[in-house]
Short mmCIF file of C-alpha atoms in Angstrom, two decimals:
data_model
loop_
_atom_site.label_atom_id
_atom_site.label_comp_id
_atom_site.label_asym_id
_atom_site.label_seq_id
_atom_site.Cartn_x
_atom_site.Cartn_y
_atom_site.Cartn_z
CA MET M 102 9.46 16.89 -39.59
CA ILE M 103 13.43 16.63 -38.73
CA ARG M 104 12.87 17.96 -35.34
CA SER M 105 10.07 15.25 -34.81
CA VAL M 106 12.47 12.72 -35.96
CA LEU M 107 14.89 13.68 -33.79
CA VAL M 108 12.63 13.88 -30.34
CA PHE M 109 11.19 10.06 -31.48
CA LEU M 110 14.74 9.20 -31.81
CA ILE M 111 15.60 11.00 -28.40
CA VAL M 112 12.78 9.38 -26.88
CA LEU M 113 14.16 5.83 -28.52
CA VAL M 114 17.38 5.96 -26.96
CA PHE M 115 15.77 7.17 -23.62
CA GLY M 116 13.29 4.29 -23.62
CA ALA M 117 16.96 2.15 -24.21
CA ILE M 118 18.37 3.24 -21.22
CA LYS M 119 15.65 3.51 -18.86
CA LEU M 120 14.83 -0.08 -19.43
CA PRO M 121 17.80 -1.76 -17.41
CA ILE M 122 17.01 0.51 -14.67
CA GLU M 123 12.83 0.05 -14.92
CA ARG M 124 13.84 -3.63 -14.74
CA ASP M 125 16.44 -3.15 -11.66
CA LEU M 126 13.99 -1.21 -10.01
CA SER M 127 11.15 -3.80 -10.72
CA ALA M 128 12.95 -6.74 -9.22
CA THR M 129 13.71 -4.89 -6.25
CA HIS M 130 9.87 -3.74 -5.67
CA ARG M 131 9.40 -7.79 -6.21
CA GLN M 132 11.95 -8.66 -3.96
CA LEU M 133 10.73 -6.00 -1.13
CA HIS M 134 6.87 -6.96 -1.82
CA PHE M 135 6.05 -3.19 -3.39
CA ARG M 136 4.79 -5.00 -6.36
CA ASP M 137 2.41 -8.09 -6.21
CA GLU M 138 1.49 -8.82 -9.87
CA LEU M 139 -2.08 -8.38 -10.23
CA ASP M 140 -3.63 -11.80 -12.21
CA LEU M 141 -5.76 -10.55 -15.43
CA ASN M 142 -8.32 -13.40 -14.89
CA PHE M 143 -9.02 -11.06 -11.95
CA ARG M 144 -10.76 -9.38 -14.41
CA GLU M 145 -13.73 -12.07 -14.45
CA GLN M 146 -14.29 -10.78 -10.66
CA LEU M 147 -14.15 -7.35 -10.43
CA SER M 148 -15.99 -4.18 -11.89
CA GLN M 149 -14.30 -2.44 -14.99
CA LEU M 150 -14.22 0.42 -13.17
CA GLY M 151 -12.46 -1.06 -9.76
CA PHE M 152 -9.88 -3.11 -12.21
CA VAL M 153 -8.87 0.26 -14.05
CA ALA M 154 -8.31 1.54 -10.84
CA ALA M 155 -6.63 -1.21 -9.57
CA LEU M 156 -4.35 -0.96 -12.07
CA SER M 157 -3.91 2.20 -11.77
CA GLY M 158 -2.31 2.40 -8.79
CA PHE M 159 -5.61 2.81 -6.40
CA ARG M 160 -5.35 -1.39 -5.31
CA SER M 161 -5.30 -0.38 -1.75
CA ILE M 162 -8.47 2.18 -2.26
CA VAL M 163 -10.43 -0.58 -4.03
CA ALA M 164 -9.59 -3.26 -1.38
CA ASP M 165 -10.85 -0.97 1.22
CA VAL M 166 -14.05 -0.32 -0.60
CA LEU M 167 -14.39 -3.88 -1.14
CA PHE M 168 -13.28 -4.29 2.44
CA ILE M 169 -16.25 -2.22 3.51
CA GLN M 170 -18.79 -3.68 1.39
CA ALA M 171 -17.77 -7.33 3.11
CA ASN M 172 -18.65 -5.61 6.24
CA VAL M 173 -22.01 -4.55 5.05
CA ALA M 174 -22.28 -8.00 3.54
CA TRP M 175 -21.36 -9.61 6.95
CA GLU M 176 -24.07 -7.40 8.96
CA ARG M 177 -26.66 -8.62 6.14
CA THR M 178 -25.23 -12.49 6.96
CA GLU M 179 -24.61 -12.68 3.20
CA TRP M 180 -21.96 -15.38 3.72
CA GLY M 181 -21.52 -16.07 -0.03
CA ARG M 182 -20.88 -12.53 -0.79
CA VAL M 183 -18.36 -11.98 2.03
CA LEU M 184 -16.53 -14.84 1.19
CA LEU M 185 -16.33 -13.48 -2.61
CA LEU M 186 -15.49 -9.75 -1.68
CA PHE M 187 -12.67 -11.19 0.76
CA ARG M 188 -10.97 -13.19 -1.96
CA GLN M 189 -11.06 -10.40 -4.17
CA VAL M 190 -9.40 -8.32 -1.19
CA THR M 191 -7.09 -10.43 -0.43
CA THR M 192 -6.30 -10.58 -4.25
CA LEU M 193 -5.65 -7.02 -4.63
CA GLN M 194 -3.59 -6.40 -1.13
CA PRO M 195 -1.77 -9.88 -0.58
CA ARG M 196 0.38 -7.86 1.89
CA ALA M 197 -2.06 -6.42 3.61
CA VAL M 198 -2.08 -9.27 7.19
CA LEU M 199 -5.21 -7.46 8.41
CA PHE M 200 -7.80 -8.50 5.55
CA TRP M 201 -6.55 -12.40 5.64
CA ASP M 202 -7.44 -12.31 9.27
CA MET M 203 -10.50 -10.78 8.97
CA ALA M 204 -11.62 -13.24 6.30
CA ALA M 205 -10.29 -15.76 8.30
CA TRP M 206 -12.39 -14.53 11.19
CA HIS M 207 -15.71 -14.41 9.31
CA MET M 208 -15.68 -17.86 7.90
CA ALA M 209 -14.26 -19.72 10.39
CA TRP M 210 -16.09 -18.20 13.50
CA ASN M 211 -18.95 -16.09 11.89
CA ALA M 212 -20.20 -17.91 8.83
CA SER M 213 -19.61 -21.20 10.65
CA ALA M 214 -21.63 -20.38 13.77
CA ALA M 215 -24.44 -19.15 11.40
CA ALA M 216 -24.46 -22.30 9.58
CA LEU M 217 -24.84 -24.19 12.41
CA ASN M 218 -27.22 -22.34 13.50
CA ASP M 219 -29.21 -22.76 10.58
CA ARG M 220 -32.65 -22.95 10.83
CA ALA M 221 -33.31 -23.35 7.26
CA GLN M 222 -31.60 -26.70 7.08
CA PRO M 223 -33.02 -29.23 9.33
CA ARG M 224 -30.70 -31.58 9.31
CA LEU M 225 -27.92 -31.65 11.79
CA ALA M 226 -25.27 -33.51 9.71
CA LEU M 227 -25.30 -30.80 6.74
CA ARG M 228 -25.39 -28.19 9.22
CA ILE M 229 -22.40 -29.51 10.71
CA LYS M 230 -20.68 -30.29 7.71
CA ALA M 231 -21.34 -26.63 6.70
CA GLN M 232 -19.88 -25.50 9.54
CA ARG M 233 -16.39 -27.39 9.06
CA ASP M 234 -16.33 -26.40 5.57
CA PHE M 235 -16.21 -22.69 6.63
CA PHE M 236 -13.87 -23.64 9.03
CA ALA M 237 -11.63 -25.34 5.91
CA LEU M 238 -12.51 -21.74 4.03
CA GLY M 239 -11.03 -20.15 7.30
CA ARG M 240 -7.59 -22.04 7.65
CA ASP M 241 -7.20 -21.68 3.43
CA PHE M 242 -7.71 -17.96 3.86
CA LEU M 243 -4.58 -17.90 6.69
CA GLU M 244 -2.32 -20.35 4.85
CA ARG M 245 -2.70 -18.08 1.89
CA GLY M 246 -1.90 -15.72 3.90
CA ILE M 247 1.04 -16.74 5.43
CA GLU M 248 2.42 -18.05 2.35
CA ASN M 249 2.39 -14.14 1.20
CA ASN M 250 3.57 -12.91 4.62
CA PRO M 251 5.63 -15.59 6.55
CA GLU M 252 7.51 -12.72 8.63
CA LYS M 253 4.56 -11.48 10.35
CA PRO M 254 3.45 -13.61 13.55
CA ARG M 255 -0.12 -12.40 13.44
CA LEU M 256 -1.35 -14.82 11.10
CA TYR M 257 0.50 -17.86 12.77
CA GLU M 258 -1.30 -16.62 15.85
CA THR M 259 -4.77 -16.92 14.61
CA LEU M 260 -3.92 -20.11 12.93
CA ALA M 261 -2.83 -21.66 16.37
CA ARG M 262 -6.20 -20.25 17.40
CA LEU M 263 -8.15 -21.60 14.70
CA TYR M 264 -6.35 -25.00 15.24
CA LYS M 265 -7.32 -24.85 18.56
CA GLU M 266 -11.09 -23.48 19.09
CA LYS M 267 -12.44 -24.67 16.06
CA TYR M 268 -10.23 -28.20 15.14
CA ASN M 269 -9.61 -29.13 19.21
CA ASP M 270 -6.05 -29.97 17.66
CA HIS M 271 -3.44 -28.80 20.26
CA GLU M 272 -0.45 -30.21 18.78
CA ARG M 273 -1.23 -27.84 15.58
CA ALA M 274 -2.36 -25.03 18.01
CA SER M 275 1.06 -25.31 19.80
CA GLU M 276 3.28 -25.34 16.81
CA PHE M 277 1.64 -22.33 15.44
CA PHE M 278 1.63 -20.08 18.46
CA ALA M 279 5.90 -20.85 18.64
CA LYS M 280 6.18 -20.07 14.90
CA ALA M 281 4.33 -16.59 15.91
CA ALA M 282 6.66 -16.05 18.74
CA ALA M 283 9.87 -17.27 16.61
CA LEU M 284 9.31 -14.04 14.71
CA PRO M 285 10.08 -10.68 15.29
CA GLY M 286 7.05 -8.51 16.61
CA ALA M 287 5.34 -11.25 17.95
CA MET M 288 3.17 -10.92 20.76
CA SER M 289 5.14 -12.11 24.27
CA TYR M 290 2.09 -14.39 25.16
CA ASP M 291 2.86 -16.44 22.22
CA LYS M 292 5.32 -18.21 23.80
CA ARG M 293 3.37 -18.91 26.68
CA PHE M 294 0.54 -19.86 25.22
CA SER M 295 2.60 -22.21 22.66
CA ALA M 296 3.38 -23.85 25.68
CA TYR M 297 -0.41 -24.51 26.97
CA GLU M 298 -1.47 -25.97 24.18
CA LEU M 299 1.51 -28.72 24.28
CA SER M 300 0.51 -29.21 27.73
CA TYR M 301 -2.82 -30.81 26.09
CA VAL M 302 -1.35 -33.08 24.10
CA GLU M 303 -0.87 -36.77 24.55
CA GLY M 304 2.34 -38.41 24.84
CA ARG M 305 4.13 -34.27 24.75
CA GLU M 306 4.02 -33.95 28.57
CA HIS M 307 7.26 -33.75 29.22
CA GLN M 308 8.37 -31.48 26.41
CA ALA M 309 5.15 -29.19 27.57
CA TYR M 310 6.28 -29.65 31.37
CA GLU M 311 9.69 -28.64 30.48
CA ARG M 312 8.82 -25.98 28.48
CA LEU M 313 6.20 -24.23 31.32
CA ARG M 314 8.99 -24.87 33.88
CA ARG M 315 11.17 -22.46 31.94
CA LEU M 316 8.93 -19.84 31.76
CA TYR M 317 7.81 -20.23 35.42
CA ASP M 318 11.57 -19.67 36.13
CA ALA M 319 12.25 -16.85 34.05
CA GLY M 320 10.58 -14.84 36.24
CA GLU M 321 7.31 -12.91 38.41
CA ASN M 322 5.79 -11.80 35.56
CA GLN M 323 5.16 -15.45 33.50
CA ARG M 324 3.41 -16.73 36.62
CA LEU M 325 -0.17 -16.58 35.71
CA PRO M 326 -3.04 -18.64 36.86
CA THR M 327 -3.27 -20.64 33.70
CA LEU M 328 0.46 -21.43 33.71
CA ILE M 329 0.63 -22.37 37.17
CA THR M 330 -2.49 -24.62 36.66
CA ARG M 331 -0.90 -26.05 34.02
CA LEU M 332 2.49 -26.78 35.53
CA LYS M 333 0.20 -28.38 38.44
CA PHE M 334 -1.50 -30.66 36.17
CA LEU M 335 1.75 -32.01 34.68
CA GLU M 336 3.55 -32.03 37.91
CA ASP M 337 0.80 -34.70 39.04
CA LYS M 338 0.54 -36.28 35.75
CA LEU M 339 4.29 -36.78 35.34
CA ASP M 340 4.82 -37.72 39.13
CA ILE M 341 7.18 -35.32 39.58
CA LEU M 342 9.25 -35.18 42.61
CA ASP M 343 7.67 -33.18 45.65
CA GLU M 344 11.39 -31.08 46.03
CA GLN M 345 11.02 -30.78 41.95
CA ARG M 346 7.75 -29.00 42.18
CA ILE M 347 6.75 -25.58 42.03
CA ASN M 348 6.14 -23.88 45.69
CA ASP M 349 2.16 -23.66 45.82
CA THR M 350 2.55 -21.14 49.04
CA GLU M 351 4.55 -18.72 46.52
CA ASN M 352 1.89 -18.32 44.51
CA MET J 265 27.76 53.45 -21.70
CA ILE J 266 28.56 50.14 -20.05
CA GLU J 267 26.23 47.33 -21.42
CA ALA J 268 25.05 44.40 -19.43
CA ARG J 269 26.54 41.25 -20.89
CA HIS J 270 23.33 38.96 -21.47
CA ARG J 271 23.36 35.65 -20.38
CA ARG J 272 22.28 32.94 -22.08
CA PHE J 273 20.54 31.53 -19.43
CA SER J 274 19.67 33.26 -16.05
CA PHE J 275 18.01 31.77 -12.86
CA VAL J 276 16.91 35.11 -12.09
CA ARG J 277 14.64 34.90 -15.25
CA VAL J 278 13.38 31.76 -14.88
CA LEU J 279 12.75 32.73 -11.29
CA ALA J 280 10.70 35.58 -12.18
CA ILE J 281 8.54 33.40 -14.94
CA ALA J 282 8.23 30.37 -12.23
CA THR J 283 6.98 33.08 -9.66
CA ASN J 284 4.89 34.71 -12.29
CA THR J 285 3.46 31.18 -13.28
CA PHE J 286 2.72 30.18 -9.25
CA THR J 287 1.08 33.61 -8.59
CA GLU J 288 -1.14 32.85 -11.60
CA LEU J 289 -1.59 29.26 -10.90
CA THR J 290 -2.81 29.81 -7.15
CA ARG J 291 -5.03 32.27 -8.46
CA LEU J 292 -7.22 29.63 -10.10
CA LYS J 293 -10.26 28.42 -8.99
CA VAL J 294 -9.30 24.73 -10.02
CA PHE J 295 -6.64 24.77 -7.69
CA HIS J 296 -8.63 26.01 -4.91
CA VAL J 297 -11.44 23.34 -5.22
CA LEU J 298 -8.87 20.53 -5.72
CA LEU J 299 -6.86 21.42 -2.61
CA ILE J 300 -9.52 22.07 -0.44
CA PHE J 301 -11.84 18.54 -1.96
CA ALA J 302 -8.38 16.82 -0.89
CA LEU J 303 -7.91 18.63 2.54
CA LEU J 304 -11.54 17.69 3.54
CA LEU J 305 -11.35 13.90 1.84
CA ILE J 306 -8.01 13.41 3.75
CA GLY J 307 -9.82 14.95 6.79
CA SER J 308 -12.79 13.16 6.76
CA SER J 309 -11.34 9.89 5.93
CA VAL J 310 -11.41 9.47 9.95
CA PHE J 311 -15.28 9.34 10.38
CA MET J 312 -15.14 7.07 7.06
CA ALA J 313 -15.43 3.65 8.95
CA ARG J 314 -15.64 2.74 12.20
CA PHE J 315 -13.89 -0.79 12.49
CA SER J 316 -11.08 -1.89 14.77
CA PHE J 317 -8.12 0.46 15.19
CA GLN J 318 -6.05 -1.25 12.77
CA GLN J 319 -8.84 -1.23 10.13
CA GLU J 320 -9.39 2.43 11.01
CA PHE J 321 -5.45 3.23 10.47
CA GLN J 322 -5.35 1.02 7.35
CA ILE J 323 -8.45 2.96 5.42
CA LEU J 324 -7.05 6.35 6.82
CA LYS J 325 -3.71 5.98 4.98
CA ASP J 326 -5.21 4.55 2.13
CA VAL J 327 -8.10 6.95 1.45
CA ALA J 328 -5.25 9.78 2.28
CA LEU J 329 -2.58 8.80 0.34
CA GLY J 330 -4.62 7.65 -2.41
CA ALA J 331 -5.96 10.76 -2.34
CA MET J 332 -2.56 12.58 -2.54
CA SER J 333 -1.77 10.40 -5.33
CA ILE J 334 -4.77 11.28 -7.21
CA PHE J 335 -5.08 14.90 -6.36
CA THR J 336 -1.43 16.01 -7.23
CA SER J 337 -1.34 13.91 -10.37
CA LEU J 338 -4.49 15.75 -11.31
CA LEU J 339 -2.92 18.98 -10.48
CA ALA J 340 0.18 18.53 -12.22
CA VAL J 341 -1.48 17.74 -15.53
CA VAL J 342 -4.67 20.37 -15.41
CA ALA J 343 -2.37 23.44 -14.21
CA THR J 344 0.49 22.41 -17.18
CA ALA J 345 -1.28 21.46 -19.66
CA ARG J 346 -2.79 25.13 -19.70
CA LEU J 347 0.37 26.94 -19.38
CA ILE J 348 1.36 27.09 -22.70
CA PRO J 349 -2.13 27.23 -24.76
CA GLN J 350 -2.89 30.14 -22.24
CA ASP J 351 -0.24 32.55 -22.66
CA ILE J 352 -0.63 31.79 -26.63
CA GLU J 353 -4.55 32.83 -25.98
CA ASP J 354 -3.58 35.75 -23.66
CA ARG J 355 -0.69 37.14 -26.42
CA THR J 356 1.57 36.98 -22.91
CA ILE J 357 4.23 34.69 -24.85
CA TYR J 358 5.10 36.94 -27.46
CA THR J 359 5.79 39.61 -24.89
CA ILE J 360 7.94 37.30 -23.10
CA LEU J 361 9.92 35.69 -26.07
CA ALA J 362 9.97 39.33 -27.32
CA LYS J 363 12.57 40.23 -24.08
CA PRO J 364 15.88 38.40 -24.08
CA VAL J 365 14.62 35.28 -22.80
CA ALA J 366 15.45 32.12 -24.12
CA ARG J 367 12.42 29.58 -24.88
CA PHE J 368 14.18 26.97 -22.51
CA GLU J 369 14.36 29.14 -19.94
CA TYR J 370 10.63 29.84 -20.23
CA LEU J 371 10.03 26.77 -20.17
CA ILE J 372 11.82 25.84 -17.31
CA GLY J 373 10.47 29.02 -15.16
CA LYS J 374 7.02 27.66 -16.22
CA LEU J 375 7.55 24.06 -15.00
CA ALA J 376 9.21 25.17 -11.72
CA GLY J 377 6.10 27.50 -11.47
CA VAL J 378 4.30 24.52 -11.13
CA LEU J 379 6.52 22.23 -9.12
CA LEU J 380 6.39 24.92 -6.38
CA LEU J 381 2.61 25.18 -6.32
CA LEU J 382 2.76 20.97 -6.28
CA ALA J 383 5.23 21.37 -3.59
CA ILE J 384 2.96 23.71 -1.57
CA GLY J 385 -0.39 20.78 -2.63
CA THR J 386 1.32 18.21 -1.02
CA LEU J 387 3.05 19.76 1.76
CA ALA J 388 -0.62 20.83 2.78
CA MET J 389 -1.87 17.77 2.18
CA GLY J 390 0.94 15.53 3.97
CA ALA J 391 0.47 17.74 7.03
CA MET J 392 -3.18 17.37 6.49
CA PHE J 393 -2.88 13.71 6.66
CA LEU J 394 -0.53 13.40 9.72
CA ILE J 395 -2.06 15.58 12.04
CA VAL J 396 -5.28 13.35 11.21
CA LEU J 397 -2.98 10.29 11.69
CA TYR J 398 -1.34 11.45 15.10
CA ALA J 399 -4.36 12.55 16.37
CA CYS J 400 -6.43 9.40 15.75
CA GLU J 401 -3.33 7.75 17.00
CA GLN J 402 -3.29 9.36 20.27
CA THR J 403 -6.71 9.09 20.77
CA VAL J 404 -6.51 5.20 20.47
CA LEU J 405 -3.60 5.21 22.80
CA HIS J 406 -5.45 6.85 25.66
CA GLU J 407 -8.68 4.40 25.10
CA THR J 408 -6.09 1.68 25.49
CA ALA J 409 -4.00 3.09 27.83
CA ARG J 410 -7.77 3.51 30.35
CA GLN J 411 -8.22 -0.36 29.58
CA THR J 412 -7.64 -3.03 32.17
CA MET J 413 -5.10 -5.83 31.76
CA SER J 414 -1.76 -6.74 32.99
CA PRO J 415 1.37 -4.53 32.05
CA GLU J 416 2.49 -7.02 29.50
CA GLN J 417 -1.07 -6.90 28.05
CA LEU J 418 -1.25 -3.04 28.06
CA ASN J 419 2.58 -2.62 26.48
CA ASP J 420 1.72 -5.19 23.65
CA ALA J 421 -1.86 -3.67 23.09
CA LEU J 422 0.41 0.01 22.75
CA ARG J 423 3.03 -1.53 20.61
CA ALA J 424 0.00 -3.02 18.26
CA VAL J 425 -1.31 0.49 17.94
CA ARG J 426 1.89 2.48 17.52
CA ALA J 427 2.91 -0.55 14.59
CA SER J 428 -0.04 0.46 13.08
CA ALA J 429 -0.58 4.16 13.33
CA LEU J 430 2.54 6.53 12.45
CA ASN J 431 5.93 5.26 11.16
CA ALA J 432 8.86 7.44 9.29
CA ASP J 433 8.10 5.23 6.12
CA ILE J 434 5.26 7.36 5.42
CA VAL J 435 7.46 10.47 4.61
CA PRO J 436 9.53 8.86 1.43
CA CYS J 437 6.22 7.24 0.16
CA ILE J 438 5.05 11.30 0.69
CA ALA J 439 8.06 12.33 -1.11
CA LEU J 440 7.60 9.61 -4.01
CA ILE J 441 4.35 11.10 -4.68
CA TYR J 442 5.63 14.56 -5.30
CA ILE J 443 8.03 13.14 -7.99
CA LYS J 444 5.66 11.21 -9.51
CA ALA J 445 3.66 14.47 -10.02
CA CYS J 446 6.73 16.09 -11.24
CA LEU J 447 7.23 13.60 -13.77
CA LEU J 448 3.80 14.00 -15.14
CA GLY J 449 4.17 17.55 -14.92
CA ALA J 450 7.15 17.81 -17.06
CA LEU J 451 5.86 14.81 -19.34
CA THR J 452 2.91 17.41 -19.46
CA LEU J 453 4.37 20.33 -20.86
CA PHE J 454 6.41 17.82 -23.41
CA VAL J 455 2.79 17.18 -25.04
CA SER J 456 1.39 20.05 -24.38
CA THR J 457 4.28 21.66 -26.98
CA PHE J 458 3.20 20.17 -29.62
CA ALA J 459 -0.67 19.83 -28.31
CA THR J 460 -2.94 22.80 -29.70
CA THR J 461 -5.46 23.03 -26.95
CA SER J 462 -5.08 22.09 -23.33
CA VAL J 463 -8.13 19.94 -23.55
CA PHE J 464 -6.06 17.52 -25.93
CA THR J 465 -3.30 17.71 -23.56
CA THR J 466 -5.00 16.49 -20.92
CA VAL J 467 -6.56 13.76 -23.00
CA VAL J 468 -3.37 12.56 -23.93
CA MET J 469 -2.00 12.74 -20.62
CA VAL J 470 -5.14 10.74 -19.01
CA PHE J 471 -4.02 7.62 -21.33
CA ILE J 472 -0.59 8.04 -20.60
CA TYR J 473 -1.38 7.84 -17.22
CA PHE J 474 -3.17 4.37 -17.50
CA ILE J 475 -0.39 3.45 -20.05
CA GLY J 476 2.05 4.55 -17.72
CA HIS J 477 0.93 2.20 -14.63
CA LEU J 478 0.84 -0.80 -17.36
CA GLN J 479 3.92 -0.33 -18.77
CA ALA J 480 5.61 -2.76 -16.70
CA THR J 481 3.41 -5.39 -17.63
CA ALA J 482 4.31 -4.66 -21.47
CA ARG J 483 7.86 -4.21 -20.65
CA GLU J 484 8.11 -7.86 -18.91
CA TYR J 485 6.12 -9.18 -21.89
CA TRP J 486 8.08 -7.98 -24.52
CA LEU J 487 11.65 -8.90 -22.95
CA GLN J 488 10.21 -12.44 -21.88
CA GLN J 489 7.80 -13.69 -24.51
CA SER J 490 9.46 -14.83 -27.29
CA GLY J 491 6.49 -16.38 -28.85
CA ALA J 492 4.67 -13.72 -29.40
CA GLY J 493 4.27 -12.14 -33.13
CA TRP J 494 6.52 -9.30 -34.44
CA ILE J 495 3.13 -6.84 -34.50
CA THR J 496 2.73 -7.88 -30.63
CA ARG J 497 6.22 -7.41 -30.08
CA THR J 498 6.50 -4.12 -31.66
CA PHE J 499 3.82 -2.66 -29.95
CA LEU J 500 5.06 -3.69 -26.59
CA ALA J 501 8.41 -2.37 -27.43
CA LEU J 502 6.82 1.00 -28.18
CA VAL J 503 5.10 0.90 -25.03
CA ALA J 504 7.88 0.32 -23.09
CA LEU J 505 10.67 2.78 -24.61
CA ILE J 506 8.37 5.52 -25.04
CA PHE J 507 6.19 5.48 -21.75
CA PRO J 508 7.52 6.02 -18.29
CA ASP J 509 6.57 3.11 -15.79
CA LEU J 510 4.73 4.92 -13.43
CA GLN J 511 4.06 1.73 -11.00
CA ALA J 512 7.86 2.26 -10.13
CA PHE J 513 6.37 5.34 -7.90
CA ASN J 514 3.66 3.43 -6.22
CA LEU J 515 4.65 2.64 -2.65
CA VAL J 516 1.57 3.26 -1.51
CA ASP J 517 0.44 -0.23 -1.07
CA GLY J 518 3.64 -1.63 0.13
CA ILE J 519 3.43 1.02 2.87
CA ILE J 520 -0.12 0.96 4.20
CA ALA J 521 0.93 -3.32 4.36
CA GLY J 522 3.72 -2.67 6.68
CA ALA J 523 6.63 -2.88 4.27
CA ALA J 524 9.81 -0.66 4.90
CA ILE J 525 11.63 1.72 2.14
CA PRO J 526 15.35 1.34 2.23
CA LEU J 527 17.30 4.52 1.91
CA ALA J 528 19.00 3.14 -1.18
CA PHE J 529 15.89 1.91 -3.14
CA PHE J 530 14.26 5.61 -2.08
CA VAL J 531 17.12 7.41 -3.80
CA LYS J 532 17.24 5.07 -6.81
CA THR J 533 13.25 5.34 -7.50
CA ALA J 534 13.59 9.71 -6.80
CA ALA J 535 16.69 9.53 -8.97
CA LEU J 536 14.17 7.79 -11.76
CA GLY J 537 11.94 10.22 -11.24
CA ILE J 538 14.06 13.24 -11.65
CA PHE J 539 16.01 11.74 -15.06
CA TYR J 540 12.66 11.17 -16.48
CA GLY J 541 11.79 14.60 -15.49
CA ALA J 542 14.70 16.13 -17.04
CA ILE J 543 14.43 14.03 -20.18
CA TYR J 544 11.11 15.18 -20.85
CA THR J 545 11.65 18.55 -20.30
CA LEU J 546 14.45 18.70 -22.57
CA LEU J 547 12.28 17.00 -25.02
CA ALA J 548 9.99 19.90 -24.60
CA GLY J 549 12.37 22.37 -25.07
CA VAL J 550 13.46 20.53 -28.48
CA VAL J 551 9.75 20.76 -29.51
CA PHE J 552 9.40 23.99 -28.13
CA TYR J 553 12.36 25.35 -30.13
CA GLY J 554 10.83 24.64 -33.50
CA LYS J 555 7.39 25.76 -32.89
CA GLU J 556 6.30 28.63 -34.57
CA LEU J 557 4.94 31.47 -32.68
#
C-alpha cells in the first residue's frame, strides 16, 4: 500500500516537473509548425476510425488515404465529393502545399471546365455561374493555403496562374508572381512572368517596360522570345527612342 | 581463498540479461512477422500510387514513416509486455533472481534487450525506406534530365525533385520515432510490473497510447480554461500529470510538409524522451522491488 502511494506520488511529482518542459516544447512545436491543432468539430466530417487515427499521430497517412479517394472521385467526375475530400485533406495537413495546390487545380481548372460543358444544364448563364463558383473555390483553397504557408512560393505562383488564366486579371497575376519570386526557393521564371503579366496591364506600361528592360539587360539567358516580344510591344506603345530600343539583329 | 567482491550494480550482469532477452525476442515469430510486414509495406509504398513525383514522394514518406512509427510502437509494447509474465510462467525469473542479481539489474537488462531489438528493427526499416526513396529520386531525376527543356528550366525541375525527395531532416525524424518506441517500452515495463498478464498490459498500453496523443489537448485545456468544473479540471490535471505527451515525438507530418528540425529542438525532444524513459524505468524498479515472487 505504502509503495503504491509512493509510486503515485512520484508520478505526480514527475508530472509537475515535466509540465513546463512539455508546454515549452509544445510552444516550439507550434512556432515551427509541427503541431497544428485539429479542430474537434472535424469529427463530423471524418469517419470515426479516421478521426481516431488522425488524433493518434497518423494525420499524414489519413490525409494520403483521403487524397487518393479524392483522385478516385475526380476520375469519376464527382466534383462535390472531390471538394469535400480536399477540404478534409487540407484540414488534416494544412502545411502540405501539395494538397492545397491540387485542391485548387481540381476546382478552378477541372471542375470549372466540367461545369461549363455540363450537358445536363441547358442554360449557359447557369453553366457560367457554376464555372465561376468553381474558380472562387479554387481561389479560396489557394488563399487559405497561403495563410497556412506564407513562406512557400508555390501557392503564390498557382494563384498568379489562376488570376491570369481564369480571371484574366493580369495585375493581380503579376502581383502574385512577384510575391512568389521574392521568396526563397522560387522558380527562376517567376520574376520574368511577373513582368510579362504587368506588360498587359493598362496604365502600368512604364513600370512593366522598366522591369522587362532590366531583365533583358541582365544577360543572354533572360532574352527569351516572349520577353523580347513583350519588350518590343511596349517599346512601340511607349514610343521609346530608337537608340534606346533593343537591337533587333542581336536577337 | 579470495572471494570476488559482489557489486551492487554490474554492467556485465545487465549485458548478460540484455543479450539473453534480445536472443529470446529475435526468436519470436511476432517479431519476424512485424518486421517483414513493415519492410514489405515500406518497400511496396512506391507502387501504391502513380501520381506526379511530388505526390509519389509525399505518399512514400507518409506511408514509410507512418509504418515505422506504428511498427516500432507495436513492437515496443508487444515485446515488453510479455517479458515479466513470460519469465514468471517459465520460472526463469526465480532462477535469475536466486543468483546475486539485483531486481533493478534484471529490469534494466530486460529493457535493454527490447531497446536493442527496437534499434535493429528501426535501422532495418530506416535503411529500407532510404533505399526506396533514393531509388525513386534517382529514377525521377533521370526521367527529368531526359526531357527537352532549357538549362534554366532543367535546373528548376531538378531542384524541385531534390527538394521533395531525400532531405537531412528525415534522419532526426527516424531517431525520434525510435526514442518514442523506447519510451513506450519503458512505460510498458512499468505497467507490466503490476499487471498480471501480458494481455492486460497490452490493452492498457493501447489506451495509454491514445491518451498520450491527446495529453497535450487535455493539458492546455486544464491550464487555460478556468470556467470548467472542478471534476473536469481534476480529471484533466490527472491526465496531464500522469501520461506522457506522445504528440511531442510526432514530427512526421511537419517533416513531410517541408519543415526543418533545428538541432536544439531535436536535442530537447530527445532529452524529454530519455527523461520519460528513465522515470518510467525507475518507477518500474520501485514497483518490482515490492512484488512478491
